[in-house]
Amino acid sequence: MEFASRQEGAGTVAEIAGRLDSVTSPACEQRIRELIDGGVTSLVLDLARLQYVSSAGLRVLLLTAKLLKARDGQLRIAGVQPEVRSVFDMSGFSAMFQVEESVAAALASLT
Amino acid sequence: MRFATRLVPARIGELGAANAYVEACAVAAGLDARTRFGLQLALEEAFVNVCHYGYPDGPGDVAVTCETDGPRFVLEVADWGPPFDVLALPAPDLTLGVAERPIGGLGVHLIRTLARDVEYRRDEGRNVLRMMF
């Protein structure tokens, strides 16, 4: 799992790449907590290079959404690949999250 | 055709070892990439359940078995912990919003969704989860 974040326009874009599984999820959670603790309230998760997600990864994404909601923040998910999308569909995450085609579209949708 | 049973310590850090074994069996059985993705995910969920809850009193092992049954690929994940039927867990409510959704509870749901069929049995002191693809 690789994690990289940058400020872009009205939000912060965090790219999560590789595998978000039981082994790698704790590191991802820590990085996201650091961003939110640092004051980030508008977050776009770029999943264009994410190849695999399990329930441990879904847990981190839901936690992120809850943390941002508690701070009146906003979360967008962008670039979801077919296999990851299928896991989102199975778990109801596609409907629960605001999923955008691209990072640009996600940034444009921030209010 | 039964490939073999691989014993893996019930620790999250050993997921890669379990995964590599199942992936090798799946490739040998000629499974396509999409089925292998589902197999990997079901394996992780079953394996991690044992790591978290299977051995409350100390370390233990997970037995991972792959076999083919006609056109089906069968994955069994077994442990020697106290009797526990993961399939008895309640199904999650997938319609809840972010605020109402509880954290967790999706692993077994994913197994049920990914596998064509899944069965639990208690067998000679072992919990055995049999997943058919």
mmCIF file of C-alpha atoms in Angstrom:
data_model
loop_
_atom_site.group_PDB
_atom_site.id
_atom_site.type_symbol
_atom_site.label_atom_id
_atom_site.label_comp_id
_atom_site.label_asym_id
_atom_site.label_seq_id
_atom_site.Cartn_x
_atom_site.Cartn_y
_atom_site.Cartn_z
ATOM 1 C CA MET A 1 0.000 0.000 0.000
ATOM 2 C CA GLU A 2 1.249 3.437 -0.928
ATOM 3 C CA PHE A 3 -0.247 6.602 0.481
ATOM 4 C CA ALA A 4 0.450 10.143 -0.731
ATOM 5 C CA SER A 5 -1.465 13.349 -0.136
ATOM 6 C CA ARG A 6 -1.418 16.805 -1.648
ATOM 7 C CA GLN A 7 -3.398 20.011 -1.471
ATOM 8 C CA GLU A 8 -5.299 20.692 -4.671
ATOM 9 C CA GLY A 9 -7.847 23.435 -5.222
ATOM 10 C CA ALA A 10 -10.454 23.435 -2.486
ATOM 11 C CA GLY A 11 -9.471 20.097 -1.034
ATOM 12 C CA THR A 12 -6.845 17.573 -0.085
ATOM 13 C CA VAL A 13 -6.309 14.649 -2.432
ATOM 14 C CA ALA A 14 -5.011 11.440 -0.876
ATOM 15 C CA GLU A 15 -3.977 8.656 -3.195
ATOM 16 C CA ILE A 16 -4.204 5.124 -1.839
ATOM 17 C CA ALA A 17 -2.530 2.603 -4.148
ATOM 18 C CA GLY A 18 -1.886 -1.128 -4.107
ATOM 19 C CA ARG A 19 -3.646 -3.319 -1.555
ATOM 20 C CA LEU A 20 -5.807 -2.081 1.301
ATOM 21 C CA ASP A 21 -6.078 -5.253 3.371
ATOM 22 C CA SER A 22 -5.808 -6.372 6.993
ATOM 23 C CA VAL A 23 -2.031 -5.986 6.890
ATOM 24 C CA THR A 24 -1.855 -2.509 5.347
ATOM 25 C CA SER A 25 -5.028 -0.878 6.685
ATOM 26 C CA PRO A 26 -3.588 0.244 10.051
ATOM 27 C CA ALA A 27 -0.924 2.352 8.273
ATOM 28 C CA CYS A 28 -3.553 3.867 6.004
ATOM 29 C CA GLU A 29 -5.792 4.672 8.958
ATOM 30 C CA GLN A 30 -2.911 6.403 10.689
ATOM 31 C CA ARG A 31 -2.126 8.564 7.650
ATOM 32 C CA ILE A 32 -5.758 9.594 7.276
ATOM 33 C CA ARG A 33 -6.069 10.384 10.986
ATOM 34 C CA GLU A 34 -2.976 12.594 10.685
ATOM 35 C CA LEU A 35 -4.612 14.535 7.848
ATOM 36 C CA ILE A 36 -7.884 15.007 9.710
ATOM 37 C CA ASP A 37 -6.167 15.823 12.992
ATOM 38 C CA GLY A 38 -4.158 18.378 11.000
ATOM 39 C CA GLY A 39 -7.359 20.164 10.026
ATOM 40 C CA VAL A 40 -8.293 18.628 6.675
ATOM 41 C CA THR A 41 -12.082 18.715 6.246
ATOM 42 C CA SER A 42 -12.461 18.358 2.447
ATOM 43 C CA LEU A 43 -10.891 15.094 1.379
ATOM 44 C CA VAL A 44 -10.793 13.319 -1.973
ATOM 45 C CA LEU A 45 -9.571 9.724 -1.894
ATOM 46 C CA ASP A 46 -8.012 8.849 -5.253
ATOM 47 C CA LEU A 47 -8.365 5.078 -5.689
ATOM 48 C CA ALA A 48 -7.322 4.888 -9.353
ATOM 49 C CA ARG A 49 -4.345 2.686 -8.463
ATOM 50 C CA LEU A 50 -6.034 0.702 -5.699
ATOM 51 C CA GLN A 51 -6.177 -2.930 -6.798
ATOM 52 C CA TYR A 52 -7.670 -4.672 -3.796
ATOM 53 C CA VAL A 53 -9.780 -3.852 -0.766
ATOM 54 C CA SER A 54 -11.102 -6.117 1.986
ATOM 55 C CA SER A 55 -13.412 -5.461 4.934
ATOM 56 C CA ALA A 56 -10.401 -4.106 6.833
ATOM 57 C CA GLY A 57 -10.007 -1.438 4.136
ATOM 58 C CA LEU A 58 -13.735 -0.739 4.057
ATOM 59 C CA ARG A 59 -13.508 -0.192 7.801
ATOM 60 C CA VAL A 60 -10.897 2.551 7.282
ATOM 61 C CA LEU A 61 -13.003 4.235 4.589
ATOM 62 C CA LEU A 62 -16.111 4.199 6.798
ATOM 63 C CA LEU A 63 -14.109 5.497 9.739
ATOM 64 C CA THR A 64 -12.780 8.322 7.546
ATOM 65 C CA ALA A 65 -16.314 9.243 6.525
ATOM 66 C CA LYS A 66 -17.467 9.228 10.149
ATOM 67 C CA LEU A 67 -14.535 11.385 11.309
ATOM 68 C CA LEU A 68 -15.187 13.940 8.560
ATOM 69 C CA LYS A 69 -18.924 13.957 9.154
ATOM 70 C CA ALA A 70 -18.353 14.678 12.831
ATOM 71 C CA ARG A 71 -16.342 17.751 11.743
ATOM 72 C CA ASP A 72 -18.881 18.899 9.145
ATOM 73 C CA GLY A 73 -16.355 17.910 6.516
ATOM 74 C CA GLN A 74 -16.839 16.260 3.138
ATOM 75 C CA LEU A 75 -15.475 13.107 1.549
ATOM 76 C CA ARG A 76 -15.344 12.124 -2.104
ATOM 77 C CA ILE A 77 -14.076 8.900 -3.607
ATOM 78 C CA ALA A 78 -12.604 8.984 -7.108
ATOM 79 C CA GLY A 79 -11.217 6.657 -9.767
ATOM 80 C CA VAL A 80 -12.587 3.395 -8.358
ATOM 81 C CA GLN A 81 -11.463 0.399 -10.445
ATOM 82 C CA PRO A 82 -13.849 -2.446 -11.373
ATOM 83 C CA GLU A 83 -12.749 -5.033 -8.782
ATOM 84 C CA VAL A 84 -12.788 -2.505 -5.957
ATOM 85 C CA ARG A 85 -16.088 -1.177 -7.255
ATOM 86 C CA SER A 86 -17.556 -4.678 -7.020
ATOM 87 C CA VAL A 87 -16.578 -4.835 -3.325
ATOM 88 C CA PHE A 88 -18.143 -1.392 -2.789
ATOM 89 C CA ASP A 89 -21.326 -2.621 -4.471
ATOM 90 C CA MET A 90 -21.465 -5.778 -2.332
ATOM 91 C CA SER A 91 -21.182 -3.797 0.874
ATOM 92 C CA GLY A 92 -23.487 -0.890 0.061
ATOM 93 C CA PHE A 93 -20.570 1.561 -0.048
ATOM 94 C CA SER A 94 -21.284 2.690 -3.624
ATOM 95 C CA ALA A 95 -24.588 4.144 -2.433
ATOM 96 C CA MET A 96 -23.289 5.374 0.923
ATOM 97 C CA PHE A 97 -20.363 7.362 -0.474
ATOM 98 C CA GLN A 98 -20.267 10.107 -3.054
ATOM 99 C CA VAL A 99 -18.255 8.383 -5.751
ATOM 100 C CA GLU A 100 -16.952 10.454 -8.687
ATOM 101 C CA GLU A 101 -15.360 9.320 -11.942
ATOM 102 C CA SER A 102 -12.192 11.357 -11.558
ATOM 103 C CA VAL A 103 -10.255 13.457 -9.073
ATOM 104 C CA ALA A 104 -11.118 16.561 -11.118
ATOM 105 C CA ALA A 105 -14.834 15.764 -10.888
ATOM 106 C CA ALA A 106 -14.506 15.036 -7.184
ATOM 107 C CA LEU A 107 -12.740 18.340 -6.528
ATOM 108 C CA ALA A 108 -15.348 20.209 -8.571
ATOM 109 C CA SER A 109 -18.115 18.638 -6.479
ATOM 110 C CA LEU A 110 -16.736 19.953 -3.184
ATOM 111 C CA THR A 111 -18.863 22.729 -1.748
ATOM 112 C CA MET B 1 -8.531 -33.223 -6.457
ATOM 113 C CA ARG B 2 -7.130 -32.124 -3.136
ATOM 114 C CA PHE B 3 -4.031 -29.991 -3.411
ATOM 115 C CA ALA B 4 -2.731 -30.079 0.162
ATOM 116 C CA THR B 5 -3.351 -28.451 3.506
ATOM 117 C CA ARG B 6 -1.121 -25.591 4.516
ATOM 118 C CA LEU B 7 -0.785 -24.723 8.202
ATOM 119 C CA VAL B 8 -0.282 -21.026 8.841
ATOM 120 C CA PRO B 9 0.066 -19.308 12.243
ATOM 121 C CA ALA B 10 -3.103 -17.369 13.092
ATOM 122 C CA ARG B 11 -1.516 -13.924 12.863
ATOM 123 C CA ILE B 12 -2.504 -11.067 10.555
ATOM 124 C CA GLY B 13 1.084 -10.759 9.379
ATOM 125 C CA GLU B 14 0.874 -14.293 7.953
ATOM 126 C CA LEU B 15 -1.946 -13.389 5.560
ATOM 127 C CA GLY B 16 0.530 -13.118 2.699
ATOM 128 C CA ALA B 17 1.691 -16.713 3.250
ATOM 129 C CA ALA B 18 -1.886 -18.038 3.217
ATOM 130 C CA ASN B 19 -2.636 -15.924 0.177
ATOM 131 C CA ALA B 20 0.376 -17.123 -1.785
ATOM 132 C CA TYR B 21 -0.622 -20.738 -1.179
ATOM 133 C CA VAL B 22 -4.234 -20.258 -2.285
ATOM 134 C CA GLU B 23 -3.204 -18.168 -5.285
ATOM 135 C CA ALA B 24 -0.830 -20.918 -6.437
ATOM 136 C CA CYS B 25 -3.604 -23.537 -6.122
ATOM 137 C CA ALA B 26 -6.068 -21.266 -7.938
ATOM 138 C CA VAL B 27 -3.661 -20.684 -10.811
ATOM 139 C CA ALA B 28 -2.964 -24.441 -11.004
ATOM 140 C CA ALA B 29 -6.720 -25.049 -11.161
ATOM 141 C CA GLY B 30 -7.005 -22.571 -14.042
ATOM 142 C CA LEU B 31 -9.264 -20.034 -12.300
ATOM 143 C CA ASP B 32 -9.681 -16.703 -14.054
ATOM 144 C CA ALA B 33 -8.498 -13.430 -12.528
ATOM 145 C CA ARG B 34 -11.971 -12.383 -11.415
ATOM 146 C CA THR B 35 -12.613 -15.609 -9.522
ATOM 147 C CA ARG B 36 -9.136 -15.448 -7.987
ATOM 148 C CA PHE B 37 -9.876 -11.926 -6.738
ATOM 149 C CA GLY B 38 -13.006 -13.190 -4.967
ATOM 150 C CA LEU B 39 -11.143 -16.187 -3.616
ATOM 151 C CA GLN B 40 -8.395 -13.963 -2.201
ATOM 152 C CA LEU B 41 -10.964 -11.736 -0.536
ATOM 153 C CA ALA B 42 -12.907 -14.646 0.975
ATOM 154 C CA LEU B 43 -9.660 -16.165 2.222
ATOM 155 C CA GLU B 44 -8.634 -12.921 3.901
ATOM 156 C CA GLU B 45 -11.977 -12.510 5.622
ATOM 157 C CA ALA B 46 -12.012 -16.102 6.905
ATOM 158 C CA PHE B 47 -8.335 -16.063 7.902
ATOM 159 C CA VAL B 48 -8.557 -12.732 9.703
ATOM 160 C CA ASN B 49 -11.653 -13.871 11.621
ATOM 161 C CA VAL B 50 -9.601 -16.709 13.071
ATOM 162 C CA CYS B 51 -6.712 -14.345 13.857
ATOM 163 C CA HIS B 52 -9.033 -11.983 15.740
ATOM 164 C CA TYR B 53 -11.428 -14.368 17.463
ATOM 165 C CA GLY B 54 -10.339 -17.967 16.942
ATOM 166 C CA TYR B 55 -7.847 -18.352 19.756
ATOM 167 C CA PRO B 56 -8.822 -16.157 22.729
ATOM 168 C CA ASP B 57 -6.363 -17.993 24.990
ATOM 169 C CA GLY B 58 -3.162 -17.752 22.971
ATOM 170 C CA PRO B 59 -1.540 -18.575 19.646
ATOM 171 C CA GLY B 60 -2.840 -21.186 17.233
ATOM 172 C CA ASP B 61 -2.798 -22.259 13.613
ATOM 173 C CA VAL B 62 -5.092 -21.930 10.643
ATOM 174 C CA ALA B 63 -5.374 -24.867 8.247
ATOM 175 C CA VAL B 64 -5.970 -23.750 4.671
ATOM 176 C CA THR B 65 -7.051 -26.455 2.223
ATOM 177 C CA CYS B 66 -7.732 -26.140 -1.493
ATOM 178 C CA GLU B 67 -9.439 -28.754 -3.621
ATOM 179 C CA THR B 68 -11.320 -29.006 -6.873
ATOM 180 C CA ASP B 69 -14.693 -30.736 -6.996
ATOM 181 C CA GLY B 70 -15.662 -31.120 -10.646
ATOM 182 C CA PRO B 71 -15.970 -27.576 -11.975
ATOM 183 C CA ARG B 72 -15.893 -26.137 -8.457
ATOM 184 C CA PHE B 73 -12.943 -24.817 -6.514
ATOM 185 C CA VAL B 74 -13.276 -25.416 -2.785
ATOM 186 C CA LEU B 75 -11.441 -23.469 -0.092
ATOM 187 C CA GLU B 76 -11.541 -24.639 3.512
ATOM 188 C CA VAL B 77 -10.307 -22.542 6.414
ATOM 189 C CA ALA B 78 -10.138 -24.392 9.730
ATOM 190 C CA ASP B 79 -9.014 -23.720 13.286
ATOM 191 C CA TRP B 80 -8.797 -25.632 16.558
ATOM 192 C CA GLY B 81 -10.403 -22.916 18.682
ATOM 193 C CA PRO B 82 -13.639 -23.068 20.698
ATOM 194 C CA PRO B 83 -16.760 -23.920 18.649
ATOM 195 C CA PHE B 84 -17.856 -20.857 16.694
ATOM 196 C CA ASP B 85 -20.135 -20.710 13.670
ATOM 197 C CA VAL B 86 -19.394 -17.438 11.879
ATOM 198 C CA LEU B 87 -22.390 -18.052 9.609
ATOM 199 C CA ALA B 88 -24.668 -17.568 12.622
ATOM 200 C CA LEU B 89 -23.666 -13.880 12.797
ATOM 201 C CA PRO B 90 -26.446 -11.468 11.807
ATOM 202 C CA ALA B 91 -26.364 -9.971 8.322
ATOM 203 C CA PRO B 92 -25.360 -6.285 8.231
ATOM 204 C CA ASP B 93 -27.837 -3.596 7.169
ATOM 205 C CA LEU B 94 -26.287 -2.329 3.927
ATOM 206 C CA THR B 95 -28.729 0.555 3.537
ATOM 207 C CA LEU B 96 -27.613 2.599 6.545
ATOM 208 C CA GLY B 97 -25.898 5.943 6.055
ATOM 209 C CA VAL B 98 -22.423 6.923 7.241
ATOM 210 C CA ALA B 99 -23.527 8.081 10.693
ATOM 211 C CA GLU B 100 -25.664 5.018 11.464
ATOM 212 C CA ARG B 101 -23.424 2.331 9.985
ATOM 213 C CA PRO B 102 -21.592 0.319 12.615
ATOM 214 C CA ILE B 103 -17.884 -0.227 12.035
ATOM 215 C CA GLY B 104 -17.234 -3.855 11.137
ATOM 216 C CA GLY B 105 -19.411 -6.868 10.460
ATOM 217 C CA LEU B 106 -18.795 -6.960 6.709
ATOM 218 C CA GLY B 107 -16.297 -9.820 6.494
ATOM 219 C CA VAL B 108 -18.748 -12.712 6.691
ATOM 220 C CA HIS B 109 -21.152 -10.847 4.435
ATOM 221 C CA LEU B 110 -18.421 -10.624 1.789
ATOM 222 C CA ILE B 111 -17.727 -14.366 2.103
ATOM 223 C CA ARG B 112 -21.419 -15.158 1.619
ATOM 224 C CA THR B 113 -21.597 -12.855 -1.399
ATOM 225 C CA LEU B 114 -18.401 -14.060 -3.076
ATOM 226 C CA ALA B 115 -18.771 -17.812 -2.625
ATOM 227 C CA ARG B 116 -21.383 -19.817 -4.544
ATOM 228 C CA ASP B 117 -22.006 -21.714 -1.363
ATOM 229 C CA VAL B 118 -20.555 -21.687 2.127
ATOM 230 C CA GLU B 119 -20.946 -24.187 4.975
ATOM 231 C CA TYR B 120 -19.758 -24.375 8.550
ATOM 232 C CA ARG B 121 -19.136 -27.622 10.390
ATOM 233 C CA ARG B 122 -17.564 -28.655 13.669
ATOM 234 C CA ASP B 123 -15.290 -31.532 12.806
ATOM 235 C CA GLU B 124 -13.071 -33.396 15.298
ATOM 236 C CA GLY B 125 -12.401 -30.352 17.437
ATOM 237 C CA ARG B 126 -12.056 -27.999 14.515
ATOM 238 C CA ASN B 127 -14.196 -25.157 13.159
ATOM 239 C CA VAL B 128 -14.272 -25.669 9.394
ATOM 240 C CA LEU B 129 -15.540 -23.053 6.984
ATOM 241 C CA ARG B 130 -16.033 -24.582 3.532
ATOM 242 C CA MET B 131 -16.372 -22.090 0.681
ATOM 243 C CA MET B 132 -17.234 -23.165 -2.853
ATOM 244 C CA PHE B 133 -16.411 -21.081 -5.919
#
